[in-house]
Short mmCIF file of C-alpha atoms and ligand atoms in Angstrom, two decimals:
data_model
loop_
_atom_site.label_atom_id
_atom_site.label_comp_id
_atom_site.label_asym_id
_atom_site.label_seq_id
_atom_site.Cartn_x
_atom_site.Cartn_y
_atom_site.Cartn_z
CA UNK T 1 -25.19 19.73 8.29
CA UNK T 2 -21.47 21.02 8.90
CA UNK T 3 -20.64 18.77 5.65
CA UNK T 4 -22.02 16.30 3.03
CA UNK T 5 -18.75 13.85 3.78
CA UNK T 6 -16.50 12.77 6.17
CA UNK T 7 -13.88 10.85 5.78
CA UNK T 8 -12.47 9.02 9.09
CA UNK T 9 -9.25 8.39 8.23
CA UNK T 10 -6.74 11.13 6.02
CA UNK T 11 -4.54 8.23 5.29
CA UNK T 12 -4.12 6.58 1.89
CA UNK T 13 -7.51 5.88 1.42
CA UNK T 14 -8.92 8.77 2.90
CA UNK T 15 -6.86 11.88 1.32
CA UNK T 16 -6.86 10.08 -1.96
CA UNK T 17 -10.78 10.81 -1.38
CA UNK T 18 -10.71 13.29 -0.15
CA UNK T 19 -8.84 14.74 -3.21
CA UNK T 20 -11.35 13.32 -5.46
CA UNK T 21 -14.37 14.54 -3.57
CA UNK T 22 -13.35 17.45 -3.38
CA UNK T 23 -12.22 18.28 -6.78
CA UNK T 24 -15.92 17.50 -8.00
CA UNK T 25 -16.88 19.95 -5.53
CA UNK T 26 -18.79 17.79 -2.90
CA UNK T 27 -18.38 19.91 0.78
CA UNK T 28 -16.16 17.82 2.79
CA UNK T 29 -14.22 17.31 6.95
CA UNK T 30 -11.54 14.86 6.87
CA UNK T 31 -11.16 13.58 10.61
CA UNK T 32 -7.29 12.61 11.65
CA UNK T 33 -5.54 10.90 14.45
CA UNK T 34 -2.28 12.27 13.70
CA UNK T 35 -1.39 14.44 10.27
CA UNK T 36 -1.70 13.12 6.60
CA UNK T 37 1.67 12.30 5.44
CA UNK T 38 2.13 10.91 9.10
CA UNK T 39 4.61 7.45 9.63
CA UNK T 40 2.83 5.13 12.12
CA UNK T 41 0.59 2.65 9.46
CA UNK T 42 0.33 1.88 6.29
CA UNK T 43 2.03 5.08 4.43
CA UNK T 44 5.34 4.95 5.75
CA UNK T 45 8.67 4.27 5.28
CA UNK T 46 9.79 6.25 1.77
CA UNK T 47 8.85 4.18 -0.96
CA UNK T 48 5.84 2.23 -1.82
CA UNK T 49 6.34 -0.30 -5.36
CA UNK T 50 4.10 0.58 -8.31
CA UNK T 51 3.10 -1.91 -11.16
CA UNK T 52 0.34 -2.85 -13.41
CA UNK T 53 1.28 -6.22 -14.30
CA UNK T 54 0.36 -7.91 -11.48
CA UNK T 55 0.40 -10.91 -9.78
CA UNK T 56 -2.59 -10.56 -7.23
CA UNK T 57 -4.65 -10.73 -9.89
CA UNK T 58 -5.81 -9.96 -13.78
CA UNK T 59 -8.46 -7.83 -12.41
CA UNK T 60 -6.82 -5.52 -11.31
CA UNK T 61 -4.94 -3.87 -14.07
CA UNK T 62 -8.02 -1.69 -15.25
CA UNK T 63 -7.73 -0.57 -11.97
CA UNK T 64 -3.49 0.57 -12.19
CA UNK T 65 -4.06 2.33 -15.25
CA UNK T 66 -6.33 4.82 -13.78
CA UNK T 67 -4.59 5.30 -10.77
CA UNK T 68 -1.46 6.09 -13.15
CA UNK T 69 -3.96 8.36 -14.36
CA UNK T 70 -5.07 9.80 -11.41
CA UNK T 71 -1.56 9.63 -9.69
CA UNK T 72 -0.27 11.81 -12.40
CA UNK T 73 -3.22 14.35 -12.71
CA UNK T 74 -2.96 14.62 -8.80
CA UNK T 75 1.08 15.72 -9.36
CA UNK T 76 -0.60 18.07 -12.22
CA UNK T 77 -2.51 19.62 -10.03
CA UNK T 78 0.84 19.79 -7.11
CA UNK T 79 3.36 20.72 -9.63
CA UNK T 80 4.95 17.95 -7.91
CA UNK T 81 6.07 14.43 -8.15
CA UNK T 82 5.32 11.60 -6.58
CA UNK T 83 5.41 8.09 -9.34
CA UNK T 84 9.24 7.75 -10.81
CA UNK T 85 8.44 4.86 -13.67
CA UNK T 86 12.05 3.05 -13.62
CA UNK T 87 11.01 0.00 -14.19
CA UNK T 88 10.43 -3.61 -12.37
CA UNK T 89 11.70 -6.57 -12.08
CA UNK T 90 9.90 -9.12 -11.02
CA UNK T 91 12.47 -12.73 -10.39
CA UNK T 92 12.55 -16.22 -9.92
CA UNK T 93 12.60 -19.55 -11.31
CA UNK T 94 10.58 -19.54 -14.13
CA UNK T 95 7.88 -21.89 -13.30
CA UNK T 96 7.60 -19.99 -9.83
CA UNK T 97 3.82 -18.54 -8.64
CA UNK T 98 5.32 -14.97 -9.30
CA UNK T 99 6.67 -14.45 -13.00
CA UNK T 100 3.85 -17.68 -14.15
CA UNK T 101 1.65 -14.83 -12.99
CA UNK T 102 3.35 -11.49 -14.22
CA UNK T 103 3.46 -13.36 -17.39
CA UNK T 104 -0.14 -14.37 -17.19
CA UNK T 105 -1.44 -11.02 -16.42
CA UNK T 106 0.54 -8.78 -18.62
CA UNK T 107 -0.21 -10.96 -21.54
CA UNK T 108 -3.78 -11.14 -20.59
CA UNK T 109 -3.80 -7.39 -21.19
CA UNK T 110 -1.07 -6.95 -23.42
CA UNK T 111 1.26 -5.41 -21.32
CA UNK T 112 4.88 -4.25 -22.41
CA UNK T 113 7.06 -6.87 -20.17
CA UNK T 114 10.27 -8.44 -21.19
CA UNK T 115 11.70 -11.65 -19.99
CA UNK T 116 15.49 -11.56 -19.33
CA UNK T 117 16.95 -15.34 -18.91
CA UNK T 118 19.43 -16.01 -16.76
CA UNK T 119 22.57 -14.76 -18.53
CA UNK T 120 21.02 -11.50 -19.61
CA UNK T 121 19.63 -10.87 -16.38
CA UNK T 122 22.50 -11.75 -14.54
CA UNK T 123 24.02 -8.84 -17.49
CA UNK T 124 22.14 -6.45 -17.50
CA UNK T 125 21.58 -5.88 -13.20
CA UNK T 126 24.28 -7.44 -11.58
CA UNK T 127 23.40 -5.68 -8.38
CA UNK T 128 21.17 -9.15 -7.81
CA UNK T 129 23.24 -12.48 -6.94
CA UNK T 130 20.50 -15.13 -9.20
CA UNK T 131 20.24 -18.45 -8.13
CA UNK T 132 20.69 -20.81 -11.21
CA UNK T 133 17.67 -20.92 -13.46
CA UNK T 134 16.37 -18.12 -12.53
CA UNK T 135 14.94 -15.60 -14.01
CA UNK T 136 13.41 -11.96 -14.43
CA UNK T 137 10.42 -10.08 -16.14
CA UNK T 138 11.06 -6.51 -16.99
CA UNK T 139 7.72 -4.50 -16.17
CA UNK T 140 9.14 -0.87 -18.18
CA UNK T 141 5.62 0.25 -16.27
CA UNK T 142 6.28 -0.84 -12.56
CA UNK T 143 8.56 2.14 -10.42
CA UNK T 144 8.22 3.93 -6.80
CA UNK T 145 5.44 6.33 -5.79
CA UNK T 146 6.95 8.63 -2.37
CA UNK T 147 3.94 7.53 -0.04
CA UNK T 148 4.28 10.35 2.88
CA UNK T 149 3.79 12.75 0.33
CA UNK T 150 1.47 11.82 -1.71
CA UNK T 151 -0.91 11.80 1.38
CA UNK T 152 0.23 14.59 2.02
CA UNK T 153 -0.33 16.45 -1.60
CA UNK T 154 -3.55 14.76 -2.14
CA UNK T 155 -4.99 16.21 1.44
CA UNK T 156 -3.53 20.22 0.87
CA UNK T 157 -5.03 19.70 -2.54
CA UNK T 158 -8.39 18.50 -0.93
CA UNK T 159 -7.85 21.24 1.44
CA UNK T 160 -7.12 24.08 -1.55
CA UNK T 161 -10.54 23.25 -2.94
CA UNK T 162 -12.47 23.59 -0.50
CA UNK T 163 -11.96 20.73 2.37
CA UNK T 164 -11.39 20.76 5.80
CA UNK T 165 -8.92 18.63 7.95
CA UNK T 166 -8.85 18.42 11.57
CA UNK T 167 -6.10 16.87 12.28
CA UNK T 168 -5.01 15.37 15.61
CA UNK T 169 -8.05 14.28 16.72
CA UNK T 170 -8.84 10.51 16.82
CA UNK T 171 -12.68 10.41 15.54
CA UNK T 172 -14.50 7.88 18.82
CA UNK T 173 -17.36 7.08 17.95
CA UNK T 174 -19.18 6.86 13.72
CA UNK T 175 -23.54 6.56 13.85
CA UNK T 176 -25.29 6.34 10.73
CA UNK T 177 -29.01 6.46 10.71
CA UNK T 178 -31.89 6.97 8.19
CA UNK T 179 -30.70 10.84 6.77
CA UNK T 180 -27.13 11.09 7.46
CA UNK T 181 -24.45 10.13 10.29
CA UNK T 182 -23.10 11.39 13.46
CA UNK T 183 -19.60 11.88 14.12
CA UNK T 184 -17.62 11.87 17.84
CA UNK T 185 -14.49 13.19 19.17
CA UNK T 186 -13.76 13.55 22.14
CA UNK T 187 -14.61 17.28 21.82
CA UNK T 188 -17.63 17.18 19.84
CA UNK T 189 -20.32 16.21 17.41
CA UNK T 190 -20.28 16.06 13.91
CA UNK T 191 -23.53 15.78 11.78
CA UNK T 192 -23.03 14.78 7.54
CA UNK T 193 -24.63 13.13 4.92
CA UNK T 194 -21.94 10.41 4.31
CA UNK T 195 -19.30 9.23 6.22
CA UNK T 196 -16.33 7.05 4.00
CA UNK T 197 -14.58 4.86 6.65
CA UNK T 198 -11.09 4.77 5.88
CA UNK T 199 -9.27 4.17 9.55
CA UNK T 200 -6.22 1.14 7.83
CA UNK T 201 -5.27 -0.60 10.77
CA UNK T 202 -7.87 0.51 13.54
CA UNK T 203 -10.72 -0.11 10.88
CA UNK T 204 -11.91 -2.66 12.99
CA UNK T 205 -12.65 -0.34 15.95
CA UNK T 206 -14.96 1.27 13.85
CA UNK T 207 -18.49 -0.98 13.16
CA UNK T 208 -17.38 -4.06 13.64
CA UNK T 209 -20.16 -5.59 13.10
CA UNK T 210 -20.66 -4.50 10.01
CA UNK T 211 -17.88 -5.01 8.29
CA UNK T 212 -15.70 -7.36 7.49
CA UNK T 213 -12.64 -8.43 10.63
CA UNK T 214 -9.41 -6.99 9.52
CA UNK T 215 -5.74 -9.27 10.57
CA UNK T 216 -3.77 -6.29 11.37
CA UNK T 217 -0.25 -6.82 10.29
CA UNK T 218 3.36 -5.85 11.11
CA UNK T 219 5.37 -4.91 8.61
CA UNK T 220 9.42 -4.07 8.56
CA UNK T 221 11.87 -1.81 6.33
CA UNK T 222 15.17 -1.62 6.88
CA UNK T 223 17.52 0.16 5.14
CA UNK T 224 21.51 -0.47 4.09
CA UNK T 225 24.41 1.25 2.63
CA UNK T 226 25.98 -0.29 -0.35
CA UNK T 227 29.70 0.08 -1.35
CA UNK T 228 28.59 1.00 -4.66
CA UNK T 229 26.30 3.27 -4.10
CA UNK T 230 25.89 3.94 -8.43
CA UNK T 231 24.63 1.03 -8.64
CA UNK T 232 21.72 1.41 -7.04
CA UNK T 233 20.91 4.92 -8.51
CA UNK T 234 17.22 5.10 -9.83
CA UNK T 235 18.16 5.26 -13.88
CA UNK T 236 20.49 1.70 -13.00
CA UNK T 237 18.25 -0.04 -10.45
CA UNK T 238 14.94 -1.02 -11.20
CA UNK T 239 12.21 -1.66 -8.00
CA UNK T 240 12.29 -5.44 -7.60
CA UNK T 241 10.01 -8.34 -6.23
CA UNK T 242 11.68 -11.36 -5.78
CA UNK T 243 10.82 -14.94 -4.39
CA UNK T 244 13.78 -17.71 -3.75
CA UNK T 245 12.99 -21.18 -1.80
CA UNK T 246 14.63 -19.48 0.79
CA UNK T 247 13.87 -15.69 0.60
CA UNK T 248 11.09 -13.66 -0.37
CA UNK T 249 11.71 -10.15 -0.16
CA UNK T 250 11.54 -7.03 -2.45
CA UNK T 251 13.73 -3.59 -2.91
CA UNK T 252 13.72 0.07 -4.66
CA UNK T 253 16.45 2.35 -5.69
CA UNK T 254 18.24 4.70 -3.54
CA UNK T 255 16.74 7.97 -3.02
CA UNK T 256 20.21 10.21 -1.61
CA UNK T 257 22.83 7.91 -3.14
CA UNK T 258 23.18 6.73 0.01
CA UNK T 259 20.80 3.93 1.32
CA UNK T 260 18.98 0.95 -0.21
CA UNK T 261 15.96 0.31 1.46
CA UNK T 262 15.25 -4.30 1.07
CA UNK T 263 11.64 -5.09 1.79
CA UNK T 264 12.19 -9.74 3.51
CA UNK T 265 9.07 -11.12 3.82
CA UNK T 266 9.43 -12.51 7.47
CA UNK T 267 5.95 -13.41 7.91
CA UNK T 268 5.35 -11.11 9.53
CA UNK T 269 3.58 -10.26 12.82
CA UNK T 270 -0.07 -9.79 14.24
CA UNK T 271 -0.44 -6.78 15.44
CA UNK T 272 -3.23 -6.70 18.58
CA UNK T 273 -3.37 -2.79 19.43
CA UNK T 274 -2.84 -1.07 16.56
CA UNK T 275 -1.47 1.47 19.10
CA UNK T 276 1.22 0.08 20.40
CA UNK T 277 2.66 -0.63 17.24
CA UNK T 278 5.86 -2.24 17.85
CA UNK T 279 8.84 -0.50 15.97
CA UNK T 280 12.05 -2.66 16.65
CA UNK T 281 13.15 -6.09 15.95
CA UNK T 282 13.83 -8.92 18.01
CA UNK T 283 17.73 -10.85 17.08
CA UNK T 284 16.10 -13.76 15.16
CA UNK T 285 14.48 -10.87 12.82
CA UNK T 286 18.13 -9.62 12.60
CA UNK T 287 19.71 -12.76 11.43
CA UNK T 288 17.07 -13.44 9.07
CA UNK T 289 17.15 -10.22 7.47
CA UNK T 290 21.27 -10.36 7.21
CA UNK T 291 21.21 -13.46 5.81
CA UNK T 292 18.34 -12.69 3.02
CA UNK T 293 20.44 -9.39 1.82
CA UNK T 294 24.10 -11.33 2.17
CA UNK T 295 23.17 -14.19 0.26
CA UNK T 296 20.93 -12.30 -2.83
CA UNK T 297 22.58 -8.53 -3.14
CA UNK T 298 25.54 -8.51 -2.17
CA UNK T 299 27.08 -5.17 -2.82
CA UNK T 300 24.97 -3.76 0.17
CA UNK T 301 26.17 -4.29 3.71
CA UNK T 302 24.22 -6.70 5.36
CA UNK T 303 23.59 -4.62 8.62
CA UNK T 304 20.21 -2.85 8.46
CA UNK T 305 21.95 1.37 9.14
CA UNK T 306 17.80 1.90 9.42
CA UNK T 307 15.14 -0.17 11.07
CA UNK T 308 11.32 0.69 10.52
CA UNK T 309 7.75 -1.20 11.35
CA UNK T 310 4.68 -0.42 9.61
CA UNK T 311 0.80 -2.24 9.79
CA UNK T 312 -1.29 -2.50 7.44
CA UNK T 313 -4.94 -4.93 8.43
CA UNK T 314 -5.56 -7.71 5.61
CA UNK T 315 -8.74 -9.73 4.67
CA UNK T 316 -9.41 -12.82 4.13
CA UNK T 317 -8.06 -13.78 0.57
CA UNK T 318 -5.88 -10.69 0.68
CA UNK T 319 -8.09 -8.36 -1.88
CA UNK T 320 -9.92 -4.82 0.19
CA UNK T 321 -12.54 -4.16 1.22
CA UNK T 322 -14.32 -1.08 -1.30
CA UNK T 323 -18.29 -0.29 -1.08
CA UNK T 324 -21.40 0.02 1.18
CA UNK T 325 -21.28 -2.59 3.35
CA UNK T 326 -25.45 -4.28 3.72
CA UNK T 327 -27.81 -2.58 6.61
CA UNK T 328 -25.30 0.21 7.09
CA UNK T 329 -27.57 3.55 5.46
CA UNK T 330 -25.17 6.68 4.37
CA UNK T 331 -21.65 4.88 4.50
CA UNK T 332 -19.05 3.83 2.37
CA UNK T 333 -16.24 1.28 3.71
CA UNK T 334 -12.68 1.16 1.93
CA UNK T 335 -10.05 -0.62 4.04
CA UNK T 336 -8.36 -3.84 4.31
CA UNK T 337 -5.33 -3.35 1.50
CA UNK T 338 -4.02 -5.83 2.44
CA UNK T 339 0.15 -4.95 1.91
CA UNK T 340 -0.98 -3.80 -1.66
CA UNK T 341 -2.88 -0.72 -1.70
CA UNK T 342 -0.88 1.77 -1.82
CA UNK T 343 -0.57 1.71 -5.59
CA UNK T 344 -3.83 2.55 -6.90
CA UNK T 345 -5.45 4.58 -3.46
CA UNK T 346 -6.16 7.46 -6.33
CA UNK T 347 -8.44 5.60 -7.97
CA UNK T 348 -9.87 3.75 -5.03
CA UNK T 349 -10.30 7.78 -3.73
CA UNK T 350 -12.08 8.15 -7.23
CA UNK T 351 -14.45 4.62 -6.77
CA UNK T 352 -15.21 6.25 -3.18
CA UNK T 353 -16.45 9.99 -4.17
CA UNK T 354 -17.95 8.05 -7.19
CA UNK T 355 -20.16 5.50 -4.66
CA UNK T 356 -20.71 8.81 -2.32
CA UNK T 357 -21.92 10.99 -5.12
CA UNK T 358 -24.18 9.41 -8.12
CA UNK T 359 -24.61 5.59 -5.56
CA UNK T 360 -22.35 3.43 -8.56
CA UNK T 361 -19.09 3.67 -10.22
CA UNK T 362 -17.96 2.15 -13.15
CA UNK T 363 -14.89 1.39 -12.03
CA UNK T 364 -14.31 -2.34 -11.76
CA UNK T 365 -14.22 -3.17 -8.35
CA UNK T 366 -16.95 -6.26 -7.64
CA UNK T 367 -14.30 -8.04 -6.33
CA UNK T 368 -13.79 -5.84 -3.14
CA UNK T 369 -17.63 -5.64 -2.39
CA UNK T 370 -17.96 -5.72 0.91
CA UNK T 371 -20.28 -8.93 0.38
CA UNK T 372 -18.93 -11.09 -0.62
CA UNK T 373 -18.10 -14.37 1.40
CA UNK T 374 -14.50 -14.92 1.56
CA UNK T 375 -14.25 -11.00 2.65
CA UNK T 376 -16.86 -12.20 6.05
CA UNK T 377 -16.20 -14.33 6.64
CA UNK T 378 -14.56 -14.54 10.46
CA UNK T 379 -14.46 -18.00 11.02
CA UNK T 380 -12.74 -18.93 9.12
CA UNK T 381 -10.53 -15.40 9.01
CA UNK T 382 -8.97 -17.23 12.31
CA UNK T 383 -8.41 -20.24 11.21
CA UNK T 384 -6.11 -18.55 8.66
CA UNK T 385 -4.48 -15.79 11.11
CA UNK T 386 -1.89 -18.19 12.15
CA UNK T 387 -1.74 -19.38 7.81
CA UNK T 388 -1.35 -15.28 7.48
CA UNK T 389 1.06 -14.90 9.12
CA UNK T 390 3.99 -16.71 7.20
CA UNK T 391 2.75 -16.01 3.45
CA UNK T 392 1.33 -12.64 3.90
CA UNK T 393 3.04 -10.12 1.56
CA UNK T 394 3.35 -6.26 0.67
CA UNK T 395 3.82 -4.11 -2.67
C1 FAD A 1 5.90 -1.83 4.92
C2 FAD A 1 4.60 -1.24 4.27
C3 FAD A 1 4.89 -2.18 2.62
C4 FAD A 1 4.18 -2.08 1.69
N1 FAD A 1 4.69 -1.96 0.55
C5 FAD A 1 3.71 -1.42 -0.50
C6 FAD A 1 3.84 -2.08 -2.08
O1 FAD A 1 5.37 -1.45 -2.15
N2 FAD A 1 2.65 -0.65 -3.31
C7 FAD A 1 1.79 -0.80 -2.59
O2 FAD A 1 0.95 -0.65 -3.68
N3 FAD A 1 1.43 -1.03 -1.07
C8 FAD A 1 1.94 -1.33 -0.78
N4 FAD A 1 1.43 -1.20 0.74
C9 FAD A 1 0.31 -1.07 0.93
C10 FAD A 1 -0.57 0.18 1.30
O3 FAD A 1 0.12 0.89 1.80
C11 FAD A 1 -1.38 0.27 2.46
O4 FAD A 1 -2.10 -0.93 1.64
C12 FAD A 1 -2.05 1.51 2.08
O5 FAD A 1 -1.33 2.44 2.85
C13 FAD A 1 -3.29 1.46 3.27
O6 FAD A 1 -3.87 2.62 3.30
P1 FAD A 1 -4.80 3.07 4.18
O7 FAD A 1 -6.26 4.05 3.97
O8 FAD A 1 -6.25 1.53 3.97
O9 FAD A 1 -4.28 3.01 5.22
P2 FAD A 1 -3.52 3.92 6.15
O10 FAD A 1 -2.40 4.74 5.27
O11 FAD A 1 -2.82 3.48 7.61
O12 FAD A 1 -4.69 4.89 7.11
C14 FAD A 1 -5.78 4.65 7.90
C15 FAD A 1 -5.59 6.08 8.28
O13 FAD A 1 -6.87 6.52 9.38
C16 FAD A 1 -6.53 6.86 9.89
N5 FAD A 1 -7.04 6.75 11.94
C17 FAD A 1 -7.67 5.62 12.35
N6 FAD A 1 -8.11 5.89 12.75
C18 FAD A 1 -8.85 6.84 13.20
C19 FAD A 1 -9.10 7.22 13.73
N7 FAD A 1 -10.31 6.89 15.16
N8 FAD A 1 -9.61 8.82 13.94
C20 FAD A 1 -9.53 9.33 12.79
N9 FAD A 1 -8.38 8.83 11.99
C21 FAD A 1 -8.33 8.17 11.96
C22 FAD A 1 -4.82 6.75 10.69
O14 FAD A 1 -4.17 6.87 11.12
C23 FAD A 1 -4.61 6.37 9.56
O15 FAD A 1 -3.65 7.56 8.74
C24 FAD A 1 2.55 -1.74 1.74
C25 FAD A 1 2.07 -1.46 3.38
C26 FAD A 1 3.13 -1.46 3.87
C27 FAD A 1 3.09 -1.44 6.11
#
């Protein structure tokens, strides 16, 4: 045996899984086709939203609170900062889905939050141009993560603890059997006891018959110059998610005092081949982005100075797939994070390590079970693919 466990894909979930396994004494080999911390798939673009008042489902809250602790442990073990809790604003009409679900989640789990009416919201956060009647929910436990840094640090920490990370080597085959798993790269064959598959947008290529198919979506992020840069400092400008009738956007404070990042949900594009992610934008998308920024954030010059394109794998029901797929011995999957997985990554790594080392986890991941019908319905997936393009979101 080359190791107890192989982790295929040392991206967001794979790096955290390597770290969580290594700190518990398992021998681990991680395989990454690029290098941990690269920006070519799910983890690029400098920042990711962290929040615990979760409109995707109150069942995530305990997992997110665990993740928050685990982010702090990663920081303590590496001496670096990856999570900044500068607050989060959920902005929209009071009867809209975003505001209603955030308030419901906060109430169900007794999370601190503040509801700002239109007047108070305008007074405290003049960076946003509000529509009449819009409100803000301020979540003081929200903020942002540094994705490339976090993935690099988790990989480096795993190596310090004894893990081996094989960089710039794509895995070409994963072959589980009753006694272990064979992993093949172009150069050689590796033999391990168990495997964790965390290949993100490439997941459909590995064991496609046993894992629910993912639809890969391209997501574009854009950076803008502010007229008054200090208004967008970390201390003054919480991360935000905003739904108006016309626009659906999210944004982050300026990290460098120069640029402010905004992501406009334009419906996203389907990626047929993750090796050929289109990184440019066409004129129609540029107009959509400029219009949203001009209408909602008047202090930003609405011409993007930087554009980045990334991708993520989406399941049918937009919940990830984490667990042991039926019929596959010695295999754990962690994939399909559907545009909102980064914040929970170290908790997912911990759950994957539990499944490998103990066969079960106390973390609440029942809603991510690979066998749940909504995740594993390829026929329905085909019918929702077009609709998904219009409604997939990030954060
Ligand atoms: C633009 C954008 C914005 C987002 N915003 C947020 C946000 O604000 N908050 C939030 O919580 N989430 C957000 N998300 C979602 C989150 O970033 C993703 O859900 C998460 O990063 C996915 O992690 P992953 O491990 O599945 O994929 P990845 O991080 O992409 O990791 C998969 C890794 O597997 C490697 N790999 C694949 N195939 C092979 C192979 N054959 N051999 C070796 N290596 C392989 C890849 O190179 C990659 O490194 C966003 C996503 C995007 C794209």
